[in-house]
Structures are given as C-alpha cells and as structure tokens.
Short mmCIF file of C-alpha atoms in Angstrom, two decimals:
data_model
loop_
_atom_site.label_atom_id
_atom_site.label_comp_id
_atom_site.label_asym_id
_atom_site.label_seq_id
_atom_site.Cartn_x
_atom_site.Cartn_y
_atom_site.Cartn_z
CA MET A 1 48.14 -21.30 -8.35
CA THR A 2 46.61 -24.12 -10.00
CA GLU A 3 48.99 -24.81 -12.46
CA ASP A 4 52.48 -26.21 -12.78
CA ALA A 5 54.08 -23.17 -14.36
CA PRO A 6 57.96 -22.12 -14.37
CA ALA A 7 58.62 -19.18 -12.26
CA PRO A 8 57.02 -16.40 -13.84
CA ARG A 9 59.69 -13.85 -15.78
CA ARG A 10 59.68 -10.52 -14.03
CA ARG A 11 59.33 -8.79 -17.23
CA GLY A 12 57.00 -9.18 -20.20
CA ARG A 13 54.28 -11.92 -20.79
CA PRO A 14 55.03 -15.22 -19.46
CA SER A 15 56.06 -16.89 -22.55
CA ARG A 16 55.17 -20.45 -22.23
CA GLN A 17 51.58 -19.93 -21.53
CA ALA A 18 51.24 -16.97 -24.21
CA ALA A 19 50.85 -19.25 -26.95
CA ALA A 20 48.29 -21.58 -25.42
CA GLU A 21 46.18 -18.70 -23.64
CA GLY A 22 45.12 -16.10 -26.28
CA PRO A 23 42.04 -13.78 -25.89
CA ASP A 24 40.07 -16.43 -24.43
CA ALA A 25 42.18 -16.20 -21.30
CA ARG A 26 41.55 -12.32 -20.94
CA THR A 27 38.08 -12.90 -21.54
CA ARG A 28 37.79 -15.48 -18.71
CA ILE A 29 39.82 -13.72 -16.27
CA LEU A 30 37.39 -10.75 -16.88
CA GLN A 31 34.41 -12.74 -16.26
CA ALA A 32 35.79 -14.61 -13.12
CA ALA A 33 36.82 -11.52 -11.71
CA ARG A 34 33.22 -10.14 -12.13
CA THR A 35 31.71 -13.41 -10.54
CA GLU A 36 34.44 -13.18 -7.82
CA PHE A 37 33.76 -9.65 -6.65
CA ALA A 38 29.94 -10.23 -7.10
CA GLU A 39 30.10 -13.12 -4.50
CA ARG A 40 32.71 -12.25 -2.32
CA GLY A 41 32.73 -8.40 -2.22
CA TYR A 42 35.61 -6.25 -2.84
CA ASP A 43 37.46 -6.53 0.57
CA LYS A 44 37.32 -10.58 0.22
CA THR A 45 38.67 -11.02 -3.33
CA SER A 46 42.02 -11.56 -4.35
CA ILE A 47 43.96 -11.74 -7.49
CA ARG A 48 44.88 -15.32 -6.51
CA GLN A 49 41.30 -16.16 -6.14
CA VAL A 50 40.33 -14.59 -9.56
CA ALA A 51 43.23 -16.48 -11.23
CA LYS A 52 41.93 -19.82 -9.95
CA ALA A 53 38.43 -19.05 -10.92
CA ALA A 54 39.83 -18.44 -14.34
CA GLY A 55 42.09 -21.44 -14.49
CA VAL A 56 45.39 -18.89 -15.14
CA ASP A 57 48.28 -17.81 -13.21
CA ALA A 58 48.03 -15.05 -11.10
CA ALA A 59 50.95 -13.53 -13.19
CA LEU A 60 48.89 -13.47 -15.96
CA VAL A 61 45.80 -11.60 -14.38
CA HIS A 62 48.91 -9.07 -13.35
CA HIS A 63 49.83 -8.78 -17.16
CA TYR A 64 46.55 -8.40 -18.83
CA PHE A 65 44.96 -6.05 -15.97
CA GLY A 66 47.56 -4.80 -13.59
CA THR A 67 46.82 -4.36 -9.84
CA LYS A 68 43.70 -5.29 -7.85
CA ASP A 69 41.91 -2.23 -8.34
CA GLU A 70 42.64 -2.21 -12.15
CA VAL A 71 41.17 -5.67 -12.27
CA PHE A 72 38.30 -4.48 -10.28
CA ALA A 73 37.79 -1.57 -12.54
CA ALA A 74 37.57 -3.82 -15.59
CA ALA A 75 34.96 -5.94 -13.93
CA VAL A 76 33.10 -2.77 -13.16
CA GLU A 77 33.18 -2.07 -16.94
CA LEU A 78 31.89 -5.30 -17.79
CA SER A 79 29.15 -5.46 -15.25
CA PHE A 80 28.11 -2.02 -16.81
CA GLU A 81 27.83 -3.34 -20.17
CA PRO A 82 24.09 -3.27 -20.40
CA ALA A 83 24.39 0.45 -19.44
CA LEU A 84 26.63 0.97 -22.77
CA VAL A 85 23.62 0.40 -24.69
CA ILE A 86 22.13 3.54 -23.11
CA PRO A 87 23.66 6.19 -25.75
CA ALA A 88 21.70 4.02 -28.23
CA VAL A 89 18.47 4.25 -26.11
CA LEU A 90 19.07 8.12 -25.88
CA GLY A 91 19.69 8.25 -29.97
CA GLY A 92 16.18 7.81 -30.82
CA PRO A 93 13.48 10.43 -30.97
CA PRO A 94 13.87 13.11 -28.03
CA GLU A 95 10.14 12.48 -27.35
CA GLY A 96 9.73 9.48 -25.26
CA LEU A 97 13.41 9.60 -24.22
CA GLY A 98 12.58 9.31 -20.80
CA GLU A 99 10.41 6.46 -20.86
CA ARG A 100 12.94 4.35 -23.02
CA LEU A 101 15.37 4.98 -20.40
CA ALA A 102 13.54 4.43 -17.41
CA ARG A 103 12.29 0.86 -19.21
CA TYR A 104 15.58 0.19 -20.18
CA PHE A 105 17.03 0.71 -16.72
CA LEU A 106 14.44 -1.33 -14.84
CA SER A 107 14.86 -4.31 -17.73
CA VAL A 108 18.60 -4.56 -16.43
CA TRP A 109 17.31 -4.68 -12.71
CA GLU A 110 14.65 -6.82 -13.41
CA ASN A 111 17.03 -9.62 -14.68
CA PRO A 112 18.66 -11.49 -11.80
CA ALA A 113 21.84 -12.26 -14.17
CA THR A 114 22.47 -8.65 -14.88
CA ARG A 115 21.12 -7.37 -11.50
CA ALA A 116 23.66 -9.36 -9.28
CA PRO A 117 26.96 -7.80 -10.47
CA LEU A 118 25.44 -4.11 -10.23
CA LEU A 119 24.49 -4.55 -7.06
CA ALA A 120 27.83 -5.98 -5.80
CA VAL A 121 29.46 -2.91 -7.57
CA LEU A 122 26.98 -0.68 -5.57
CA ARG A 123 27.92 -2.62 -2.50
CA SER A 124 31.42 -2.15 -3.01
CA ALA A 125 31.44 1.30 -3.55
CA LEU A 126 29.41 1.79 -0.37
CA THR A 127 31.86 0.01 1.71
CA HIS A 128 35.39 0.83 0.28
CA GLU A 129 36.98 4.10 -0.74
CA ALA A 130 39.17 2.49 -3.28
CA ALA A 131 35.77 0.75 -5.05
CA ALA A 132 34.21 4.27 -4.99
CA LYS A 133 36.86 5.93 -6.61
CA VAL A 134 36.79 3.14 -9.51
CA LEU A 135 33.16 3.78 -9.64
CA ARG A 136 33.55 7.52 -10.01
CA GLY A 137 36.04 7.25 -12.76
CA PHE A 138 33.92 4.90 -14.73
CA VAL A 139 30.59 6.22 -14.06
CA LEU A 140 31.55 9.71 -14.85
CA ARG A 141 33.96 9.22 -17.70
CA ARG A 142 32.37 6.31 -19.81
CA LEU A 143 28.78 6.36 -18.80
CA LEU A 144 27.42 9.69 -17.89
CA GLU A 145 29.60 12.06 -20.06
CA ARG A 146 28.78 9.83 -23.13
CA ILE A 147 25.22 10.28 -22.20
CA ALA A 148 25.75 14.12 -21.47
CA ALA A 149 27.22 14.55 -24.74
CA ASP A 150 23.99 13.61 -27.03
CA LEU A 151 21.85 15.94 -24.77
CA ASP A 152 20.82 19.36 -25.79
CA VAL A 153 20.53 21.15 -22.29
CA PRO A 154 22.61 23.11 -20.43
CA ASP A 155 24.39 21.47 -17.45
CA ALA A 156 23.90 18.06 -19.27
CA THR A 157 26.13 16.17 -17.02
CA PHE A 158 24.74 17.33 -13.97
CA ARG A 159 21.19 16.47 -15.39
CA ALA A 160 22.24 13.07 -16.33
CA GLU A 161 23.55 12.55 -12.99
CA LEU A 162 20.07 13.55 -11.29
CA ALA A 163 18.67 10.89 -13.67
CA ALA A 164 21.12 8.35 -12.69
CA SER A 165 20.47 9.06 -8.90
CA HIS A 166 16.73 8.63 -9.20
CA MET A 167 17.10 5.35 -10.83
CA ILE A 168 19.90 4.06 -8.47
CA GLY A 169 17.76 4.88 -5.63
CA ILE A 170 14.78 3.05 -7.17
CA ALA A 171 17.22 0.05 -7.50
CA MET A 172 17.99 0.68 -3.70
CA LEU A 173 14.57 0.70 -2.40
CA ARG A 174 13.09 -1.90 -4.98
CA TYR A 175 15.77 -4.73 -4.81
CA VAL A 176 17.96 -3.97 -1.75
CA ILE A 177 15.85 -2.64 1.25
CA ARG A 178 12.67 -4.17 -0.67
CA ALA A 179 10.05 -1.57 0.69
CA GLU A 180 6.65 -2.34 -0.37
CA PRO A 181 4.55 -1.55 -2.52
CA LEU A 182 7.52 -0.15 -4.73
CA ALA A 183 9.31 -3.85 -4.40
CA SER A 184 6.50 -5.53 -5.82
CA ALA A 185 5.25 -2.68 -8.09
CA ASP A 186 4.68 -3.37 -11.79
CA PRO A 187 7.81 -1.94 -13.80
CA GLU A 188 5.26 -0.22 -16.17
CA ASP A 189 3.49 1.67 -13.10
CA ILE A 190 7.20 3.11 -12.44
CA VAL A 191 8.17 3.91 -15.68
CA ALA A 192 4.71 5.89 -16.03
CA MET A 193 5.47 7.75 -12.82
CA VAL A 194 9.46 8.38 -13.44
CA ALA A 195 9.45 9.01 -17.38
CA PRO A 196 8.28 12.26 -17.22
CA THR A 197 11.09 13.38 -14.59
CA LEU A 198 13.73 11.75 -16.66
CA GLN A 199 12.29 13.42 -19.85
CA ARG A 200 12.32 16.82 -18.11
CA TYR A 201 15.97 16.37 -16.77
CA LEU A 202 17.46 15.09 -20.00
CA THR A 203 15.48 17.67 -22.38
CA GLU A 204 13.85 20.52 -20.98
CA SER A 205 15.97 23.62 -20.38
CA MET B 1 32.17 -5.74 30.80
CA THR B 2 33.45 -2.62 32.58
CA GLU B 3 31.85 -2.74 35.94
CA ASP B 4 32.43 -4.87 38.57
CA ALA B 5 28.93 -6.23 38.92
CA PRO B 6 27.57 -9.22 40.57
CA ALA B 7 26.63 -12.19 38.09
CA PRO B 8 23.53 -10.96 36.46
CA ARG B 9 20.05 -12.47 37.67
CA ARG B 10 18.54 -14.47 34.80
CA ARG B 11 15.02 -12.72 34.99
CA GLY B 12 14.22 -9.01 35.38
CA ARG B 13 16.52 -5.99 35.67
CA PRO B 14 19.91 -6.40 37.38
CA SER B 15 18.51 -5.09 40.60
CA ARG B 16 21.86 -3.31 41.92
CA GLN B 17 22.34 -1.43 38.83
CA ALA B 18 18.82 -0.38 38.13
CA ALA B 19 18.77 2.31 41.06
CA ALA B 20 21.89 3.73 39.72
CA GLU B 21 21.15 3.61 36.22
CA GLY B 22 17.61 5.21 35.29
CA PRO B 23 16.74 6.69 31.85
CA ASP B 24 20.25 8.11 31.34
CA ALA B 25 21.66 4.46 30.66
CA ARG B 26 19.16 3.93 28.16
CA THR B 27 20.05 6.91 26.28
CA ARG B 28 23.56 6.32 26.65
CA ILE B 29 23.16 2.95 25.13
CA LEU B 30 21.45 4.17 22.21
CA GLN B 31 23.81 6.88 21.20
CA ALA B 32 26.63 4.20 21.90
CA ALA B 33 25.09 1.89 19.63
CA ARG B 34 24.68 4.41 16.89
CA THR B 35 28.08 5.55 17.11
CA GLU B 36 29.23 1.89 17.12
CA PHE B 37 27.35 0.75 14.14
CA ALA B 38 28.38 3.94 12.30
CA GLU B 39 32.00 3.37 13.03
CA ARG B 40 32.29 -0.43 12.69
CA GLY B 41 29.27 -1.52 10.58
CA TYR B 42 26.59 -4.07 11.43
CA ASP B 43 28.55 -7.00 11.23
CA LYS B 44 31.53 -6.06 13.40
CA THR B 45 29.30 -4.39 16.18
CA SER B 46 28.74 -6.63 19.15
CA ILE B 47 26.30 -6.09 22.32
CA ARG B 48 29.21 -6.13 24.35
CA GLN B 49 31.11 -3.33 22.46
CA VAL B 50 28.18 -1.23 22.55
CA ALA B 51 27.47 -1.92 26.25
CA LYS B 52 31.39 -1.23 26.88
CA ALA B 53 30.90 2.25 25.18
CA ALA B 54 27.93 2.85 27.26
CA GLY B 55 29.73 2.17 30.37
CA VAL B 56 27.11 -0.44 31.15
CA ASP B 57 26.72 -4.02 31.59
CA ALA B 58 25.76 -6.20 28.37
CA ALA B 59 22.98 -7.51 30.16
CA LEU B 60 21.52 -4.04 30.72
CA VAL B 61 21.47 -3.52 26.77
CA HIS B 62 19.68 -6.98 26.57
CA HIS B 63 17.02 -5.64 29.09
CA TYR B 64 16.27 -2.37 27.44
CA PHE B 65 16.67 -3.63 23.68
CA GLY B 66 16.83 -7.13 23.31
CA THR B 67 18.68 -8.86 20.68
CA LYS B 68 21.46 -7.14 18.35
CA ASP B 69 18.88 -6.72 15.75
CA GLU B 70 16.70 -4.91 17.97
CA VAL B 71 19.60 -2.61 19.37
CA PHE B 72 20.38 -1.99 15.70
CA ALA B 73 16.52 -1.06 14.91
CA ALA B 74 16.67 1.13 17.83
CA ALA B 75 19.90 2.72 16.58
CA VAL B 76 18.37 3.06 13.33
CA GLU B 77 15.54 4.93 14.40
CA LEU B 78 17.81 7.47 16.34
CA SER B 79 19.85 7.91 12.91
CA PHE B 80 16.35 8.73 11.31
CA GLU B 81 15.44 11.03 14.00
CA PRO B 82 15.87 13.91 11.59
CA ALA B 83 13.58 12.42 9.33
CA LEU B 84 10.71 12.39 11.80
CA VAL B 85 10.45 16.12 11.21
CA ILE B 86 9.35 15.34 7.76
CA PRO B 87 5.74 15.09 8.50
CA ALA B 88 5.87 18.54 9.75
CA VAL B 89 7.98 19.74 6.67
CA LEU B 90 5.05 18.32 4.47
CA GLY B 91 2.49 19.84 6.84
CA GLY B 92 2.82 23.20 5.66
CA PRO B 93 1.15 24.88 2.44
CA PRO B 94 1.00 22.20 -0.58
CA GLU B 95 2.50 24.72 -2.97
CA GLY B 96 6.18 24.62 -2.48
CA LEU B 97 6.24 21.21 -0.63
CA GLY B 98 8.56 19.47 -3.07
CA GLU B 99 10.97 22.45 -2.27
CA ARG B 100 10.69 22.16 1.19
CA LEU B 101 11.34 18.48 1.33
CA ALA B 102 14.28 18.43 -1.25
CA ARG B 103 16.07 21.42 0.83
CA TYR B 104 15.36 19.47 4.18
CA PHE B 105 16.75 16.30 3.00
CA LEU B 106 19.92 17.92 1.64
CA SER B 107 20.22 19.78 4.99
CA VAL B 108 20.61 16.79 6.96
CA TRP B 109 22.97 14.95 4.42
CA GLU B 110 25.23 18.06 4.28
CA ASN B 111 25.69 17.92 7.81
CA PRO B 112 28.56 15.48 8.54
CA ALA B 113 27.39 14.74 12.03
CA THR B 114 23.73 13.71 10.62
CA ARG B 115 25.25 12.37 7.48
CA ALA B 116 27.61 9.60 8.99
CA PRO B 117 24.93 7.59 10.97
CA LEU B 118 22.51 7.50 7.94
CA LEU B 119 25.52 6.41 5.61
CA ALA B 120 26.00 3.62 7.92
CA VAL B 121 22.45 2.41 7.82
CA LEU B 122 22.63 2.83 3.99
CA ARG B 123 25.74 0.53 3.99
CA SER B 124 24.49 -1.86 6.62
CA ALA B 125 21.21 -2.53 4.36
CA LEU B 126 23.34 -2.97 1.42
CA THR B 127 25.44 -5.43 2.72
CA HIS B 128 23.42 -7.60 5.41
CA GLU B 129 19.87 -8.87 4.74
CA ALA B 130 19.05 -8.44 8.70
CA ALA B 131 19.94 -4.98 8.46
CA ALA B 132 17.94 -4.33 5.08
CA LYS B 133 14.74 -6.16 6.90
CA VAL B 134 15.45 -3.89 9.97
CA LEU B 135 15.27 -0.47 7.47
CA ARG B 136 12.28 -2.15 5.65
CA GLY B 137 10.43 -2.30 8.72
CA PHE B 138 11.45 1.10 9.94
CA VAL B 139 11.41 2.83 6.72
CA LEU B 140 8.17 1.61 5.76
CA ARG B 141 6.46 1.59 9.00
CA ARG B 142 7.43 4.69 10.85
CA LEU B 143 8.42 7.08 7.95
CA LEU B 144 7.08 6.63 4.61
CA GLU B 145 3.48 5.45 5.93
CA ARG B 146 3.53 8.58 8.17
CA ILE B 147 4.44 10.87 5.18
CA ALA B 148 2.02 8.89 2.85
CA ALA B 149 -0.88 9.40 5.51
CA ASP B 150 -0.41 13.41 5.05
CA LEU B 151 -0.65 13.32 1.33
CA ASP B 152 -3.78 13.58 -0.92
CA VAL B 153 -3.04 11.48 -3.88
CA PRO B 154 -3.66 7.69 -4.73
CA ASP B 155 -0.92 5.20 -4.20
CA ALA B 156 0.50 7.76 -1.84
CA THR B 157 2.86 5.19 -0.11
CA PHE B 158 4.25 4.05 -3.67
CA ARG B 159 4.59 7.77 -4.83
CA ALA B 160 6.33 8.40 -1.32
CA GLU B 161 8.89 5.78 -2.09
CA LEU B 162 9.69 7.09 -5.19
CA ALA B 163 10.54 10.53 -3.77
CA ALA B 164 12.49 8.78 -1.27
CA SER B 165 14.36 6.93 -3.91
CA HIS B 166 15.41 9.95 -5.58
CA MET B 167 16.81 11.68 -2.60
CA ILE B 168 18.44 8.58 -1.30
CA GLY B 169 20.08 7.99 -4.88
CA ILE B 170 21.14 11.72 -4.85
CA ALA B 171 22.87 10.85 -1.37
CA MET B 172 24.68 7.79 -2.93
CA LEU B 173 26.13 9.89 -6.05
CA ARG B 174 26.94 12.92 -4.06
CA TYR B 175 28.40 11.58 -1.01
CA VAL B 176 29.25 8.01 -1.34
CA ILE B 177 30.43 7.61 -5.16
CA ARG B 178 30.96 11.53 -5.17
CA ALA B 179 30.39 11.97 -8.96
CA GLU B 180 31.38 15.64 -10.37
CA PRO B 181 29.49 17.86 -10.72
CA LEU B 182 26.86 16.75 -8.30
CA ALA B 183 29.30 16.14 -5.33
CA SER B 184 30.25 20.03 -5.54
CA ALA B 185 27.07 21.37 -6.77
CA ASP B 186 25.37 24.20 -4.80
CA PRO B 187 22.52 22.44 -2.78
CA GLU B 188 20.01 25.29 -4.18
CA ASP B 189 20.90 24.10 -7.69
CA ILE B 190 19.87 20.70 -6.78
CA VAL B 191 16.86 21.80 -5.11
CA ALA B 192 15.92 23.71 -8.16
CA MET B 193 16.07 20.91 -10.12
CA VAL B 194 14.40 18.23 -8.13
CA ALA B 195 11.70 20.15 -6.27
CA PRO B 196 9.28 19.77 -9.10
CA THR B 197 9.87 16.34 -9.23
CA LEU B 198 8.90 15.83 -5.62
CA GLN B 199 6.27 18.28 -6.00
CA ARG B 200 4.47 16.03 -8.75
CA TYR B 201 4.92 12.54 -6.80
CA LEU B 202 3.39 14.01 -3.74
CA THR B 203 1.07 16.27 -4.75
CA GLU B 204 -0.47 15.84 -8.27
CA SER B 205 -2.89 13.22 -9.14
#
C-alpha cells in the first residue's frame, strides 16, 4: 500500500479517504486497471498493483469494484468504450451500414492507443477462462445485444456475432499474427471487401 | 533426461541411440511437442520436457529439429495438418467452394482432438511474438499461399487471408469466448450464412 492509512474498517467506505477521494479516484482506479491489465495480463495483475498505480488504498478498489474479476470486467468495459459508439454507427441509413461499421472498427484498431487494451482483453480471454467469462458477459450483454436490438433481421444476435467474428479475426491476422499482405493493406481495401459481408449479415433477410 | 545415455557427442547424431531410434523417434518427438505445447503453452514448454515426453534424449530433439522455435514450428505444422487438406477442398468445382471450405473448417474445430492444438497455437501467437512469427511464416508460406495459388481472382492471398480471418474469428467467438447463440448454433446454420461470403472472396472478381 502506498499510503499511510489507518487499518480499513471492515464495513463501508474508508471514511478518512472518502472525503478526499471523490469521483476522480474511481476514474483513476479504472484507468489504472485498464493499463495494468493491458501491460501485465490478467494473470499477473493484482488489486494491489492497480491500487498502487492509481495512488489509492487497495480497500478503495474493493469498495468501488469488488473482486479482481469485477475490476477486470470494469476495465474491459472501459476498453470497449469505443465500441459503445457502434449503435450510433448503426443508427444511420441502412444502406452503407456495413461500410460504416467496417470502417469504424478498423479505425479503432488502427489507433495504437485504443488497440492495445483491446488486444490485452483478447489475449486474456484466450488464456484464462475467468477472463473469457467476463468478456462473454460483457460482449453479449452490453454490445452485441444492443447492436442486435437495432437490426431488422431474424436471428439478429447470431448475425451480429458473425459480423463481430469477422472483424475480430481480421484484427488477429492483421495486428497479432501480422500476415501479409493483410497487415500492410490500406484499410480502405479491407473495407471495400468486407463491407458487403457485414451489410448482408446485418440487413438482408 | 530419461535414458542412461553416454555424454552426447558435440557433433552429429548421437551414434548409440541412432541405431535404436529411426523414424519413430522423430514422429514421437513431434507428437510430444504438439501435446506439450498444447497443454503448457509456448512459454512453459522446454526441449527437456518434450524429450522426456517422447522418451528420448534432449540432444536428439535438437538433432532432428534445432532450436525451441524450430520444434514449435514443426509442432504447428503438425497441428495444422488438417488444414493441409484445404487445397483439395478447394480443388473441386468452383460453385460450392465457399460451402465446402466453411463446412471443412468447422468440422476441424468441432472435433476436440483437432481443436485443442489449434487453440494452443492461437493462444501462443497471441501471447508471444516469437510464436506469432512462427505462425506468420507457416500460415503464409505453407497454407494461404497454396490456397491462393489455386484461386482465379486478383489479390488472391489478400482474399484468402480475409476468408481465414472470418473463420478464425468464428473459432474465437464460438469456442473460446463462447458467446451465445453462436457457441451452441448448429454448424449448418453457420455454414449457410458464411458460405456465400467465402464464395465471393475466393471466386468473384
């Protein structure tokens, strides 16, 4: 622990810190969690490290978020924040929807700052069942079902998952495995090929 | 080391073992490597463990394969053996090619025995650059370029990579993240949606 704190009470919020912390502490914890998980991976990240990076007592992390898995889930949500824009991307005219989605997805992955946390989430899900479970809950509940709710096709969630699969697979081959020529391709060439696929999945019965 | 062997010579094949080992040893080493990497992951697997699992001296592993990365590359090739059938899958009538490929890919992933090594390869590539490099070399050189050589479209390797991306992404969401309803979907429902996509990528200019 980095601060000279009194022994935390067993119940409720540590009172002396509460007055000094406020909402900024919660945000700092969340950002620290995202960075720590991204850099060290799910396995090697502890609540203590997150607390230290955020400059708070570990008890405060538990107070705001709960268990390690709950901290991780919150960090995943923050990492996926760009994805929460997707319903807006989908909300425009139906024609060109596939193109907008493909282009948006690539723009998030093309930016190293937004790419790194997403890669870390994928990496964690691939190596730890607990992380896969968090991603499953988040991916399904928050993102894909919201997208599916706006679609006017049967089996909307299934189709949204197929669309997501395609884009996640492109991320794997382009940014992780870095297979050429996909890794060096102009994003617009990828959009041109993939947009009709997403258009069909998301709008054509 | 599991055997009571003389100190290995510094050059050439350990002679006393050579007569007793023959091709079976090489195959045993390869299979042991695939299993060990699948179970422990790239990082935690050593040549010594592979040798022990194969019942041979570590020097024999080095003799046949070289460095750890070279052993890993050989294990990757063995894991992808089902994929080497793909050119034959593609070699039939062009109509229905997308459907044959989608169905074949899913059949490999549906079988836990062939799925596990492939997941281990993906997992390793996602967590270790050295493993990603091996996969990049193997995926490109052995598999995708062979597929692309049989296609009659421009940018064949790029298109083959997009097709591969889609199927790898489905594997991630169906078998790793296990997002529903994709995880429980009838493979034929997946084939029905995805086959036209692969057909377009691989055959339509």
